[in-house]
mmCIF file of C-alpha atoms in Angstrom:
data_model
loop_
_atom_site.group_PDB
_atom_site.id
_atom_site.type_symbol
_atom_site.label_atom_id
_atom_site.label_comp_id
_atom_site.label_asym_id
_atom_site.label_seq_id
_atom_site.Cartn_x
_atom_site.Cartn_y
_atom_site.Cartn_z
ATOM 1 C CA UNK A 24 -34.874 -0.073 -2.373
ATOM 2 C CA UNK A 25 -37.400 0.831 0.436
ATOM 3 C CA UNK A 26 -40.337 -1.469 0.643
ATOM 4 C CA UNK A 27 -43.615 -0.185 2.033
ATOM 5 C CA UNK A 28 -45.436 -2.131 5.071
ATOM 6 C CA UNK A 29 -48.279 -2.697 2.683
ATOM 7 C CA UNK A 30 -45.707 -4.195 0.155
ATOM 8 C CA UNK A 31 -44.438 -6.743 2.855
ATOM 9 C CA UNK A 32 -48.107 -7.357 3.816
ATOM 10 C CA UNK A 33 -49.100 -8.182 0.324
ATOM 11 C CA UNK A 34 -46.474 -10.445 -0.579
ATOM 12 C CA UNK A 35 -46.296 -12.356 2.973
ATOM 13 C CA UNK A 36 -50.202 -13.217 2.075
ATOM 14 C CA UNK A 37 -49.680 -14.059 -1.124
ATOM 15 C CA UNK A 38 -46.726 -16.667 -0.318
ATOM 16 C CA UNK A 39 -49.425 -17.722 2.446
ATOM 17 C CA UNK A 40 -52.185 -18.121 -0.314
ATOM 18 C CA UNK A 41 -49.842 -20.126 -2.506
ATOM 19 C CA UNK A 42 -48.997 -22.345 0.271
ATOM 20 C CA UNK A 43 -52.530 -23.200 1.219
ATOM 21 C CA UNK A 44 -53.829 -23.778 -2.310
ATOM 22 C CA UNK A 45 -50.892 -26.266 -2.782
ATOM 23 C CA UNK A 46 -52.225 -28.176 0.380
ATOM 24 C CA UNK A 47 -55.639 -28.121 -0.546
ATOM 25 C CA UNK A 48 -55.516 -28.813 -4.072
ATOM 26 C CA UNK A 49 -52.689 -31.116 -4.248
ATOM 27 C CA UNK A 50 -51.218 -32.478 -0.780
ATOM 28 C CA UNK A 51 -54.419 -32.932 1.019
ATOM 29 C CA UNK A 52 -55.373 -36.055 -0.571
ATOM 30 C CA UNK A 53 -52.701 -38.739 -1.377
ATOM 31 C CA UNK A 54 -51.528 -39.180 -4.427
ATOM 32 C CA UNK A 55 -48.572 -39.725 -7.240
ATOM 33 C CA UNK A 56 -48.322 -36.739 -9.312
ATOM 34 C CA UNK A 57 -47.981 -37.505 -12.954
ATOM 35 C CA UNK A 58 -45.221 -36.098 -14.864
ATOM 36 C CA UNK A 59 -47.770 -33.557 -16.974
ATOM 37 C CA UNK A 60 -49.154 -32.447 -13.485
ATOM 38 C CA UNK A 61 -45.398 -31.966 -11.651
ATOM 39 C CA UNK A 62 -44.134 -30.110 -15.601
ATOM 40 C CA UNK A 63 -46.930 -27.894 -15.431
ATOM 41 C CA UNK A 64 -46.731 -26.735 -11.665
ATOM 42 C CA UNK A 65 -43.209 -26.405 -11.767
ATOM 43 C CA UNK A 66 -43.794 -24.384 -14.739
ATOM 44 C CA UNK A 67 -46.091 -21.867 -12.921
ATOM 45 C CA UNK A 68 -44.392 -21.511 -10.191
ATOM 46 C CA UNK A 69 -41.004 -20.625 -12.015
ATOM 47 C CA UNK A 70 -43.140 -18.404 -14.290
ATOM 48 C CA UNK A 71 -44.358 -16.568 -11.093
ATOM 49 C CA UNK A 72 -40.752 -16.047 -9.690
ATOM 50 C CA UNK A 73 -39.848 -14.532 -13.121
ATOM 51 C CA UNK A 74 -42.594 -12.251 -13.359
ATOM 52 C CA UNK A 75 -42.054 -11.138 -9.949
ATOM 53 C CA UNK A 76 -38.828 -10.340 -10.865
ATOM 54 C CA UNK A 77 -39.797 -8.928 -14.075
ATOM 55 C CA UNK A 78 -41.932 -6.135 -11.359
ATOM 56 C CA UNK A 79 -38.783 -5.936 -9.540
ATOM 57 C CA UNK A 80 -36.888 -4.852 -12.720
ATOM 58 C CA UNK A 81 -39.496 -2.574 -13.806
ATOM 59 C CA UNK A 82 -40.277 -0.766 -10.577
ATOM 60 C CA UNK A 83 -36.821 -1.075 -8.488
ATOM 61 C CA UNK A 84 -34.458 -0.578 -11.519
ATOM 62 C CA UNK A 85 -32.250 -2.979 -13.298
ATOM 63 C CA UNK A 86 -29.878 -3.049 -10.346
ATOM 64 C CA UNK A 87 -31.871 -4.489 -8.054
ATOM 65 C CA UNK A 88 -33.639 -6.754 -10.568
ATOM 66 C CA UNK A 89 -30.462 -8.184 -11.296
ATOM 67 C CA UNK A 90 -29.928 -8.737 -7.831
ATOM 68 C CA UNK A 91 -33.073 -10.842 -7.914
ATOM 69 C CA UNK A 92 -32.463 -12.833 -10.563
ATOM 70 C CA UNK A 93 -29.223 -13.557 -9.248
ATOM 71 C CA UNK A 94 -30.178 -14.661 -5.602
ATOM 72 C CA UNK A 95 -33.227 -16.635 -7.437
ATOM 73 C CA UNK A 96 -30.789 -18.602 -9.281
ATOM 74 C CA UNK A 97 -28.223 -19.334 -6.984
ATOM 75 C CA UNK A 98 -31.120 -20.281 -4.122
ATOM 76 C CA UNK A 99 -33.101 -22.612 -6.696
ATOM 77 C CA UNK A 100 -29.707 -24.503 -7.663
ATOM 78 C CA UNK A 101 -29.094 -25.173 -3.785
ATOM 79 C CA UNK A 102 -32.692 -26.330 -3.648
ATOM 80 C CA UNK A 103 -32.115 -28.844 -6.360
ATOM 81 C CA UNK A 104 -29.288 -29.729 -4.539
ATOM 82 C CA UNK A 105 -31.299 -30.252 -1.422
ATOM 83 C CA UNK A 106 -33.482 -32.527 -3.431
ATOM 84 C CA UNK A 107 -30.513 -35.282 -3.467
ATOM 85 C CA UNK A 108 -30.814 -35.167 0.677
ATOM 86 C CA UNK A 109 -34.710 -35.378 0.282
ATOM 87 C CA UNK A 110 -34.374 -38.478 -1.909
ATOM 88 C CA UNK A 111 -32.156 -40.308 0.302
ATOM 89 C CA UNK A 112 -34.103 -39.778 3.716
ATOM 90 C CA UNK A 113 -37.482 -40.867 2.122
ATOM 91 C CA UNK A 114 -35.724 -43.658 0.541
ATOM 92 C CA UNK A 115 -34.293 -44.589 3.909
ATOM 93 C CA UNK A 116 -37.679 -44.270 5.882
ATOM 94 C CA UNK A 117 -39.340 -46.092 2.910
ATOM 95 C CA UNK A 118 -41.811 -43.475 2.368
ATOM 96 C CA UNK A 119 -44.899 -44.775 -0.133
ATOM 97 C CA UNK A 120 -44.212 -42.419 -3.031
ATOM 98 C CA UNK A 121 -47.803 -41.154 -2.682
ATOM 99 C CA UNK A 122 -47.423 -39.728 0.572
ATOM 100 C CA UNK A 123 -44.085 -37.792 -0.340
ATOM 101 C CA UNK A 124 -45.844 -34.768 -0.981
ATOM 102 C CA UNK A 125 -47.099 -34.160 2.160
ATOM 103 C CA UNK A 126 -43.195 -34.547 3.535
ATOM 104 C CA UNK A 127 -42.048 -32.343 1.020
ATOM 105 C CA UNK A 128 -44.602 -29.756 1.674
ATOM 106 C CA UNK A 129 -43.764 -29.797 5.385
ATOM 107 C CA UNK A 130 -40.106 -29.437 4.594
ATOM 108 C CA UNK A 131 -40.775 -26.348 2.432
ATOM 109 C CA UNK A 132 -42.687 -24.850 5.151
ATOM 110 C CA UNK A 133 -40.781 -25.650 8.092
ATOM 111 C CA UNK A 134 -37.420 -23.912 5.372
ATOM 112 C CA UNK A 135 -39.708 -20.792 4.633
ATOM 113 C CA UNK A 136 -39.399 -20.203 8.348
ATOM 114 C CA UNK A 137 -35.866 -21.273 9.375
ATOM 115 C CA UNK A 138 -34.824 -18.950 6.288
ATOM 116 C CA UNK A 139 -36.964 -16.078 7.658
ATOM 117 C CA UNK A 140 -35.758 -16.181 11.272
ATOM 118 C CA UNK A 141 -31.893 -16.603 9.491
ATOM 119 C CA UNK A 142 -32.651 -13.366 7.001
ATOM 120 C CA UNK A 143 -33.508 -11.214 9.898
ATOM 121 C CA UNK A 144 -30.658 -12.559 11.828
ATOM 122 C CA UNK A 145 -28.314 -12.196 9.201
ATOM 123 C CA UNK A 146 -29.719 -8.653 8.096
ATOM 124 C CA UNK A 147 -29.418 -7.674 11.980
ATOM 125 C CA UNK A 148 -25.893 -8.689 12.258
ATOM 126 C CA UNK A 149 -24.789 -7.190 8.757
ATOM 127 C CA UNK A 150 -26.329 -3.818 10.061
ATOM 128 C CA UNK A 151 -24.194 -3.766 13.231
ATOM 129 C CA UNK A 152 -21.059 -5.600 12.621
ATOM 130 C CA UNK A 153 -19.185 -5.101 9.094
ATOM 131 C CA UNK A 154 -17.162 -8.132 9.845
ATOM 132 C CA UNK A 155 -19.818 -10.427 9.278
ATOM 133 C CA UNK A 156 -18.752 -10.053 5.530
ATOM 134 C CA UNK A 157 -15.684 -11.825 6.564
ATOM 135 C CA UNK A 158 -17.888 -14.808 8.369
ATOM 136 C CA UNK A 159 -20.218 -15.246 5.962
ATOM 137 C CA UNK A 160 -17.544 -15.339 2.745
ATOM 138 C CA UNK A 161 -15.351 -17.788 5.233
ATOM 139 C CA UNK A 162 -18.757 -20.011 5.788
ATOM 140 C CA UNK A 163 -18.784 -20.214 1.706
ATOM 141 C CA UNK A 164 -15.326 -21.323 1.502
ATOM 142 C CA UNK A 165 -15.713 -24.071 3.697
ATOM 143 C CA UNK A 166 -18.765 -25.332 2.099
ATOM 144 C CA UNK A 167 -17.346 -25.101 -1.264
ATOM 145 C CA UNK A 168 -14.391 -27.357 -0.022
ATOM 146 C CA UNK A 169 -16.561 -29.850 1.400
ATOM 147 C CA UNK A 170 -18.866 -29.693 -1.477
ATOM 148 C CA UNK A 171 -15.803 -30.313 -4.111
ATOM 149 C CA UNK A 172 -14.748 -33.649 -2.381
ATOM 150 C CA UNK A 173 -15.510 -36.369 -4.612
ATOM 151 C CA UNK A 174 -17.409 -38.267 -1.896
ATOM 152 C CA UNK A 175 -19.799 -35.519 -0.631
ATOM 153 C CA UNK A 176 -22.522 -36.496 -2.117
ATOM 154 C CA UNK A 177 -22.094 -40.139 -1.228
ATOM 155 C CA UNK A 178 -21.680 -39.454 2.960
ATOM 156 C CA UNK A 179 -25.021 -37.964 2.806
ATOM 157 C CA UNK A 180 -27.570 -40.051 6.040
ATOM 158 C CA UNK A 181 -30.886 -39.894 7.251
ATOM 159 C CA UNK A 182 -29.519 -41.480 10.166
ATOM 160 C CA UNK A 183 -29.228 -38.030 11.998
ATOM 161 C CA UNK A 184 -28.622 -37.071 15.521
ATOM 162 C CA UNK A 185 -32.187 -35.578 15.745
ATOM 163 C CA UNK A 186 -34.104 -39.000 14.740
ATOM 164 C CA UNK A 187 -31.464 -40.991 16.826
ATOM 165 C CA UNK A 188 -32.624 -38.783 19.960
ATOM 166 C CA UNK A 189 -36.082 -38.838 18.869
ATOM 167 C CA UNK A 190 -36.285 -42.534 18.965
ATOM 168 C CA UNK A 191 -34.560 -42.342 22.113
ATOM 169 C CA UNK A 192 -36.997 -40.338 24.009
ATOM 170 C CA UNK A 193 -40.431 -41.323 22.423
ATOM 171 C CA UNK A 194 -42.289 -44.595 21.243
ATOM 172 C CA UNK A 195 -42.007 -44.578 17.658
ATOM 173 C CA UNK A 196 -43.682 -47.487 15.226
ATOM 174 C CA UNK A 197 -42.007 -49.438 12.414
ATOM 175 C CA UNK A 198 -44.727 -49.270 10.060
ATOM 176 C CA UNK A 199 -47.047 -46.219 8.563
ATOM 177 C CA UNK A 200 -50.735 -45.732 9.255
ATOM 178 C CA UNK A 201 -51.585 -43.786 5.984
ATOM 179 C CA UNK A 202 -49.934 -40.298 6.593
ATOM 180 C CA UNK A 203 -50.985 -40.120 10.091
ATOM 181 C CA UNK A 204 -48.109 -38.661 12.421
ATOM 182 C CA UNK A 205 -49.421 -40.681 15.447
ATOM 183 C CA UNK A 206 -50.977 -44.262 15.645
ATOM 184 C CA UNK A 207 -52.129 -46.575 18.816
ATOM 185 C CA UNK A 208 -50.152 -49.982 18.879
ATOM 186 C CA UNK A 209 -51.159 -52.325 21.498
ATOM 187 C CA UNK A 210 -53.165 -49.586 23.113
ATOM 188 C CA UNK A 211 -50.152 -47.144 23.291
ATOM 189 C CA UNK A 212 -50.014 -43.930 20.991
ATOM 190 C CA UNK A 213 -46.738 -43.898 18.927
ATOM 191 C CA UNK A 214 -45.219 -41.898 16.435
ATOM 192 C CA UNK A 215 -45.135 -43.200 12.908
ATOM 193 C CA UNK A 216 -42.416 -42.781 10.753
ATOM 194 C CA UNK A 217 -44.220 -40.007 8.968
ATOM 195 C CA UNK A 218 -43.296 -37.731 12.006
ATOM 196 C CA UNK A 219 -39.905 -38.787 11.954
ATOM 197 C CA UNK A 220 -39.203 -38.521 8.315
ATOM 198 C CA UNK A 221 -40.277 -35.059 8.721
ATOM 199 C CA UNK A 222 -38.540 -34.436 11.547
ATOM 200 C CA UNK A 223 -35.420 -35.631 9.554
ATOM 201 C CA UNK A 224 -36.566 -32.945 6.430
ATOM 202 C CA UNK A 225 -36.863 -30.006 9.142
ATOM 203 C CA UNK A 226 -33.463 -30.628 10.560
ATOM 204 C CA UNK A 227 -31.895 -30.835 7.394
ATOM 205 C CA UNK A 228 -33.493 -27.333 6.222
ATOM 206 C CA UNK A 229 -31.839 -25.962 9.279
ATOM 207 C CA UNK A 230 -28.551 -27.326 8.305
ATOM 208 C CA UNK A 231 -29.340 -26.215 4.326
ATOM 209 C CA UNK A 232 -30.108 -22.432 5.665
ATOM 210 C CA UNK A 233 -26.754 -22.014 7.337
ATOM 211 C CA UNK A 234 -25.204 -21.944 3.728
ATOM 212 C CA UNK A 235 -27.828 -20.673 1.554
ATOM 213 C CA UNK A 236 -28.371 -17.656 3.559
ATOM 214 C CA UNK A 237 -24.872 -16.166 3.637
ATOM 215 C CA UNK A 238 -24.794 -17.177 -0.315
ATOM 216 C CA UNK A 239 -27.559 -14.844 -0.909
ATOM 217 C CA UNK A 240 -26.411 -11.970 1.342
ATOM 218 C CA UNK A 241 -23.451 -12.595 -0.970
ATOM 219 C CA UNK A 242 -25.379 -11.082 -3.870
ATOM 220 C CA UNK A 243 -27.684 -8.745 -2.145
ATOM 221 C CA UNK A 244 -28.297 -6.724 1.653
ATOM 222 C CA UNK A 245 -31.847 -5.878 0.566
ATOM 223 C CA UNK A 246 -34.012 -7.958 3.107
ATOM 224 C CA UNK A 247 -36.950 -8.049 0.933
ATOM 225 C CA UNK A 248 -34.934 -9.075 -2.301
ATOM 226 C CA UNK A 249 -33.339 -11.839 0.176
ATOM 227 C CA UNK A 250 -36.262 -12.569 1.413
ATOM 228 C CA UNK A 251 -38.766 -13.155 -1.722
ATOM 229 C CA UNK A 252 -35.659 -15.103 -3.987
ATOM 230 C CA UNK A 253 -35.214 -17.170 -0.968
ATOM 231 C CA UNK A 254 -39.219 -17.905 -1.161
ATOM 232 C CA UNK A 255 -39.867 -18.406 -4.689
ATOM 233 C CA UNK A 256 -36.633 -20.627 -4.981
ATOM 234 C CA UNK A 257 -38.374 -22.559 -2.610
ATOM 235 C CA UNK A 258 -42.030 -22.555 -3.730
ATOM 236 C CA UNK A 259 -42.473 -25.216 -6.457
ATOM 237 C CA UNK A 260 -39.828 -27.865 -4.905
ATOM 238 C CA UNK A 261 -42.417 -30.153 -4.802
ATOM 239 C CA UNK A 262 -43.397 -30.324 -8.147
ATOM 240 C CA UNK A 263 -39.497 -29.877 -9.273
ATOM 241 C CA UNK A 264 -39.009 -33.153 -6.870
ATOM 242 C CA UNK A 265 -41.337 -35.687 -9.004
ATOM 243 C CA UNK A 266 -40.230 -33.528 -12.335
ATOM 244 C CA UNK A 267 -36.586 -34.528 -11.968
ATOM 245 C CA UNK A 268 -36.705 -37.577 -9.948
ATOM 246 C CA UNK A 269 -34.968 -39.585 -12.518
ATOM 247 C CA UNK A 270 -32.759 -37.388 -13.437
ATOM 248 C CA UNK A 271 -31.551 -36.722 -9.663
ATOM 249 C CA UNK A 272 -28.786 -39.243 -9.794
ATOM 250 C CA UNK A 273 -27.429 -38.280 -13.187
ATOM 251 C CA UNK A 274 -26.690 -34.836 -12.359
ATOM 252 C CA UNK A 275 -23.311 -36.345 -11.226
ATOM 253 C CA UNK A 276 -21.089 -32.798 -11.457
ATOM 254 C CA UNK A 277 -23.786 -30.249 -9.838
ATOM 255 C CA UNK A 278 -22.315 -30.541 -6.464
ATOM 256 C CA UNK A 279 -18.776 -29.313 -8.197
ATOM 257 C CA UNK A 280 -20.807 -26.513 -9.576
ATOM 258 C CA UNK A 281 -22.477 -25.324 -6.581
ATOM 259 C CA UNK A 282 -19.003 -25.689 -4.852
ATOM 260 C CA UNK A 283 -17.324 -23.363 -7.583
ATOM 261 C CA UNK A 284 -20.516 -20.828 -7.429
ATOM 262 C CA UNK A 285 -20.422 -20.681 -3.430
ATOM 263 C CA UNK A 286 -16.515 -19.941 -3.760
ATOM 264 C CA UNK A 287 -17.179 -17.713 -6.047
ATOM 265 C CA UNK A 288 -19.886 -16.045 -3.665
ATOM 266 C CA UNK A 289 -17.398 -16.167 -0.576
ATOM 267 C CA UNK A 290 -14.661 -14.618 -2.431
ATOM 268 C CA UNK A 291 -17.169 -11.699 -3.515
ATOM 269 C CA UNK A 292 -18.136 -11.385 0.203
ATOM 270 C CA UNK A 293 -14.415 -11.105 1.307
ATOM 271 C CA UNK A 294 -13.830 -8.717 -0.991
ATOM 272 C CA UNK A 295 -16.503 -6.657 -0.214
ATOM 273 C CA UNK A 296 -15.664 -6.791 3.446
ATOM 274 C CA UNK A 297 -12.030 -5.833 2.511
ATOM 275 C CA UNK A 298 -13.858 -2.680 0.486
ATOM 276 C CA UNK A 299 -15.837 -1.940 3.879
ATOM 277 C CA UNK A 300 -13.545 -2.923 6.283
ATOM 278 C CA UNK A 301 -13.139 -1.404 10.020
ATOM 279 C CA UNK A 302 -11.213 -4.554 11.598
ATOM 280 C CA UNK A 303 -8.689 -2.967 13.524
ATOM 281 C CA UNK A 304 -5.763 -5.618 12.535
ATOM 282 C CA UNK A 305 -6.600 -5.311 9.095
ATOM 283 C CA UNK A 306 -5.027 -2.333 7.222
ATOM 284 C CA UNK A 307 -5.281 -0.338 10.496
ATOM 285 C CA UNK A 308 -8.974 -0.653 10.478
ATOM 286 C CA UNK A 309 -9.059 1.219 7.165
ATOM 287 C CA UNK A 310 -11.032 0.096 3.999
ATOM 288 C CA UNK A 311 -8.655 -1.427 1.661
ATOM 289 C CA UNK A 312 -8.807 -0.734 -1.964
ATOM 290 C CA UNK A 313 -9.935 -3.709 -3.966
ATOM 291 C CA UNK A 314 -11.845 -4.802 -6.937
ATOM 292 C CA UNK A 315 -15.556 -5.390 -6.115
ATOM 293 C CA UNK A 316 -17.510 -8.083 -8.376
ATOM 294 C CA UNK A 317 -20.569 -6.540 -9.819
ATOM 295 C CA UNK A 318 -24.039 -8.043 -9.498
ATOM 296 C CA UNK A 319 -24.319 -8.368 -13.347
ATOM 297 C CA UNK A 320 -20.907 -10.417 -13.472
ATOM 298 C CA UNK A 321 -22.017 -12.661 -10.805
ATOM 299 C CA UNK A 322 -25.129 -13.180 -12.280
ATOM 300 C CA UNK A 323 -23.033 -14.480 -15.557
ATOM 301 C CA UNK A 324 -20.898 -16.550 -13.617
ATOM 302 C CA UNK A 325 -23.510 -18.046 -11.755
ATOM 303 C CA UNK A 326 -25.528 -19.373 -14.835
ATOM 304 C CA UNK A 327 -22.436 -20.035 -16.784
ATOM 305 C CA UNK A 328 -21.400 -22.117 -14.214
ATOM 306 C CA UNK A 329 -25.002 -24.006 -13.855
ATOM 307 C CA UNK A 330 -25.568 -24.566 -17.431
ATOM 308 C CA UNK A 331 -22.020 -26.153 -18.233
ATOM 309 C CA UNK A 332 -22.468 -28.773 -15.080
ATOM 310 C CA UNK A 333 -25.709 -29.482 -16.377
ATOM 311 C CA UNK A 334 -24.858 -30.208 -19.858
ATOM 312 C CA UNK A 335 -21.592 -31.878 -18.676
ATOM 313 C CA UNK A 336 -23.892 -34.187 -16.505
ATOM 314 C CA UNK A 337 -26.439 -34.945 -19.283
ATOM 315 C CA UNK A 338 -24.155 -35.712 -21.666
ATOM 316 C CA UNK A 339 -21.362 -37.710 -19.034
ATOM 317 C CA UNK A 340 -21.232 -41.864 -19.221
ATOM 318 C CA UNK A 341 -20.456 -41.863 -15.702
ATOM 319 C CA UNK A 342 -23.675 -39.713 -14.678
ATOM 320 C CA UNK A 343 -25.665 -42.321 -17.288
ATOM 321 C CA UNK A 344 -24.067 -45.497 -15.149
ATOM 322 C CA UNK A 345 -24.506 -43.962 -12.149
ATOM 323 C CA UNK A 346 -28.198 -42.973 -12.687
ATOM 324 C CA UNK A 347 -29.102 -46.329 -13.818
ATOM 325 C CA UNK A 348 -27.374 -48.022 -10.927
ATOM 326 C CA UNK A 349 -29.045 -45.772 -8.217
ATOM 327 C CA UNK A 350 -32.372 -45.783 -9.962
ATOM 328 C CA UNK A 351 -32.412 -50.020 -10.080
ATOM 329 C CA UNK A 352 -31.493 -49.868 -6.085
ATOM 330 C CA UNK A 353 -34.094 -47.221 -5.382
ATOM 331 C CA UNK A 354 -36.927 -48.885 -7.262
ATOM 332 C CA UNK A 355 -35.906 -52.611 -6.088
ATOM 333 C CA UNK A 356 -36.504 -50.991 -2.482
ATOM 334 C CA UNK A 357 -39.902 -49.342 -3.509
ATOM 335 C CA UNK A 358 -41.085 -52.752 -5.019
ATOM 336 C CA UNK A 359 -39.912 -54.954 -2.203
ATOM 337 C CA UNK A 360 -40.538 -52.868 1.152
ATOM 338 C CA UNK A 361 -42.629 -49.515 0.143
ATOM 339 C CA UNK A 362 -45.312 -49.634 -2.327
ATOM 340 C CA UNK A 363 -48.272 -51.992 -1.674
ATOM 341 C CA UNK A 364 -50.941 -51.095 -4.672
ATOM 342 C CA UNK A 365 -50.426 -53.314 -7.426
ATOM 343 C CA UNK A 366 -50.731 -51.526 -10.362
ATOM 344 C CA UNK A 367 -47.720 -48.722 -8.684
ATOM 345 C CA UNK A 368 -45.500 -51.821 -7.832
ATOM 346 C CA UNK A 369 -45.827 -53.427 -11.790
ATOM 347 C CA UNK A 370 -44.706 -49.624 -12.951
ATOM 348 C CA UNK A 371 -41.796 -49.843 -10.745
ATOM 349 C CA UNK A 372 -40.827 -53.287 -11.885
ATOM 350 C CA UNK A 373 -41.440 -52.479 -15.643
ATOM 351 C CA UNK A 374 -38.917 -49.315 -14.936
ATOM 352 C CA UNK A 375 -36.722 -52.088 -12.628
ATOM 353 C CA UNK A 376 -36.300 -54.180 -15.952
ATOM 354 C CA UNK A 377 -35.620 -50.825 -18.413
ATOM 355 C CA UNK A 378 -32.805 -50.183 -15.478
ATOM 356 C CA UNK A 379 -31.244 -53.591 -15.291
ATOM 357 C CA UNK A 380 -30.938 -53.481 -18.828
ATOM 358 C CA UNK A 381 -28.710 -50.027 -19.028
ATOM 359 C CA UNK A 382 -26.567 -51.798 -16.082
ATOM 360 C CA UNK A 383 -25.908 -55.021 -18.519
ATOM 361 C CA UNK A 384 -25.009 -52.866 -21.559
ATOM 362 C CA UNK A 385 -22.538 -50.983 -19.350
ATOM 363 C CA UNK A 386 -18.608 -50.515 -20.232
ATOM 364 C CA UNK A 387 -16.988 -52.882 -17.864
ATOM 365 C CA UNK A 388 -14.833 -49.995 -16.114
ATOM 366 C CA UNK A 389 -18.632 -48.511 -15.090
ATOM 367 C CA UNK A 390 -19.999 -51.811 -13.717
ATOM 368 C CA UNK A 391 -16.701 -52.318 -11.705
ATOM 369 C CA UNK A 392 -17.332 -49.153 -9.707
ATOM 370 C CA UNK A 393 -20.783 -49.854 -8.749
ATOM 371 C CA UNK A 394 -20.961 -49.603 -4.905
ATOM 372 C CA UNK A 395 -21.584 -53.017 -2.927
ATOM 373 C CA UNK A 396 -22.667 -54.919 -6.250
ATOM 374 C CA UNK A 397 -23.562 -58.086 -4.310
ATOM 375 C CA UNK A 398 -25.451 -56.245 -2.540
ATOM 376 C CA UNK A 399 -27.361 -54.721 -5.441
ATOM 377 C CA UNK A 400 -27.503 -58.111 -7.335
ATOM 378 C CA UNK A 401 -29.175 -60.050 -4.141
ATOM 379 C CA UNK A 402 -32.016 -56.930 -4.153
ATOM 380 C CA UNK A 403 -32.426 -57.385 -8.111
ATOM 381 C CA UNK A 404 -33.023 -61.174 -7.382
ATOM 382 C CA UNK A 405 -35.458 -60.674 -4.457
ATOM 383 C CA UNK A 406 -37.366 -58.302 -6.631
ATOM 384 C CA UNK A 407 -37.587 -60.782 -9.424
ATOM 385 C CA UNK A 408 -38.502 -63.140 -6.827
ATOM 386 C CA UNK A 409 -41.028 -61.298 -5.632
ATOM 387 C CA UNK A 410 -42.609 -60.386 -9.100
ATOM 388 C CA UNK A 411 -42.738 -63.938 -9.641
ATOM 389 C CA UNK A 412 -44.699 -64.776 -6.242
ATOM 390 C CA UNK A 413 -46.999 -61.996 -6.863
ATOM 391 C CA UNK A 414 -47.773 -63.146 -10.638
ATOM 392 C CA UNK A 415 -48.661 -66.887 -9.806
ATOM 393 C CA UNK A 416 -51.075 -65.605 -7.022
#
């Protein structure tokens, strides 16, 4: 598909306009999005992506349209998995919930810039070296193997090398000053944790791009489709975070589903590389006759795996147990150390009570699997003591 320059310009301008609109009307004034607001705007952004895809289908043909939707669904699924890490980072940095929107929007912008760079680099490599498909396929297979390990999602941490380096080189404060990036402490200008968490989110986005870009090039080599599918998968991610926040820990099998999808695309890339082979030590530099996986089959497999893993997660007793425990731990920390608004803290405590009741009704085999159970119980006791003290005032 040969895309005119004017279409590129209009597309980029439209994306910038959506980001500016999001900041001015939703993020600039710190607030906690209501469920209705998050659901409405999530639907709007998904609708924009679907309408755009329908336009691609009409004007560029069914094959290109299928490539777009396969790429969009894959990138959207990877973006949802990224939300797990964002949740860990913002919990670790104790970001007030009202300020999380700004952090997420910053992360989205950084991700857009980084992935655009990786897309251009990937396209240049593909045009110059056919063997790059082998490399991309290998990256995806290694990533799939890593994700398939049971402890993969539990080993994620916000304490990155980047953050440790920033803390060592620059003065940082322990406390937030609203949503300011810098503040003055004892007459000295210092970084606030808000800037540190943005650095953590931005650094994490760079790592995510190393997996997502090879994945999408495995579905299409059309740079315009790669770019737009990636962008539309990221737009609306902020709203989606607040919409499915309570379900993130429930999706216990999503990581395995993504591992299967990335492994599938990795195999697809290697088959394509064999079909286009010019590497001297493989079949004497001649193409290898192999079966290539069609885009239509790719879309069917991706959708099938995602639906199966999401349904399995939602009906899984293990998922319900993990969700209750993780949510209780997170809400206790928010109540004790993060939120200061009395009304917000009361809502958090009500949710905490409901999650504690869920934990008490868990079968013994699931309660026995709670990580650091003594620390969790101590945390919950502290929250109850703090609530009793607050009610006595």
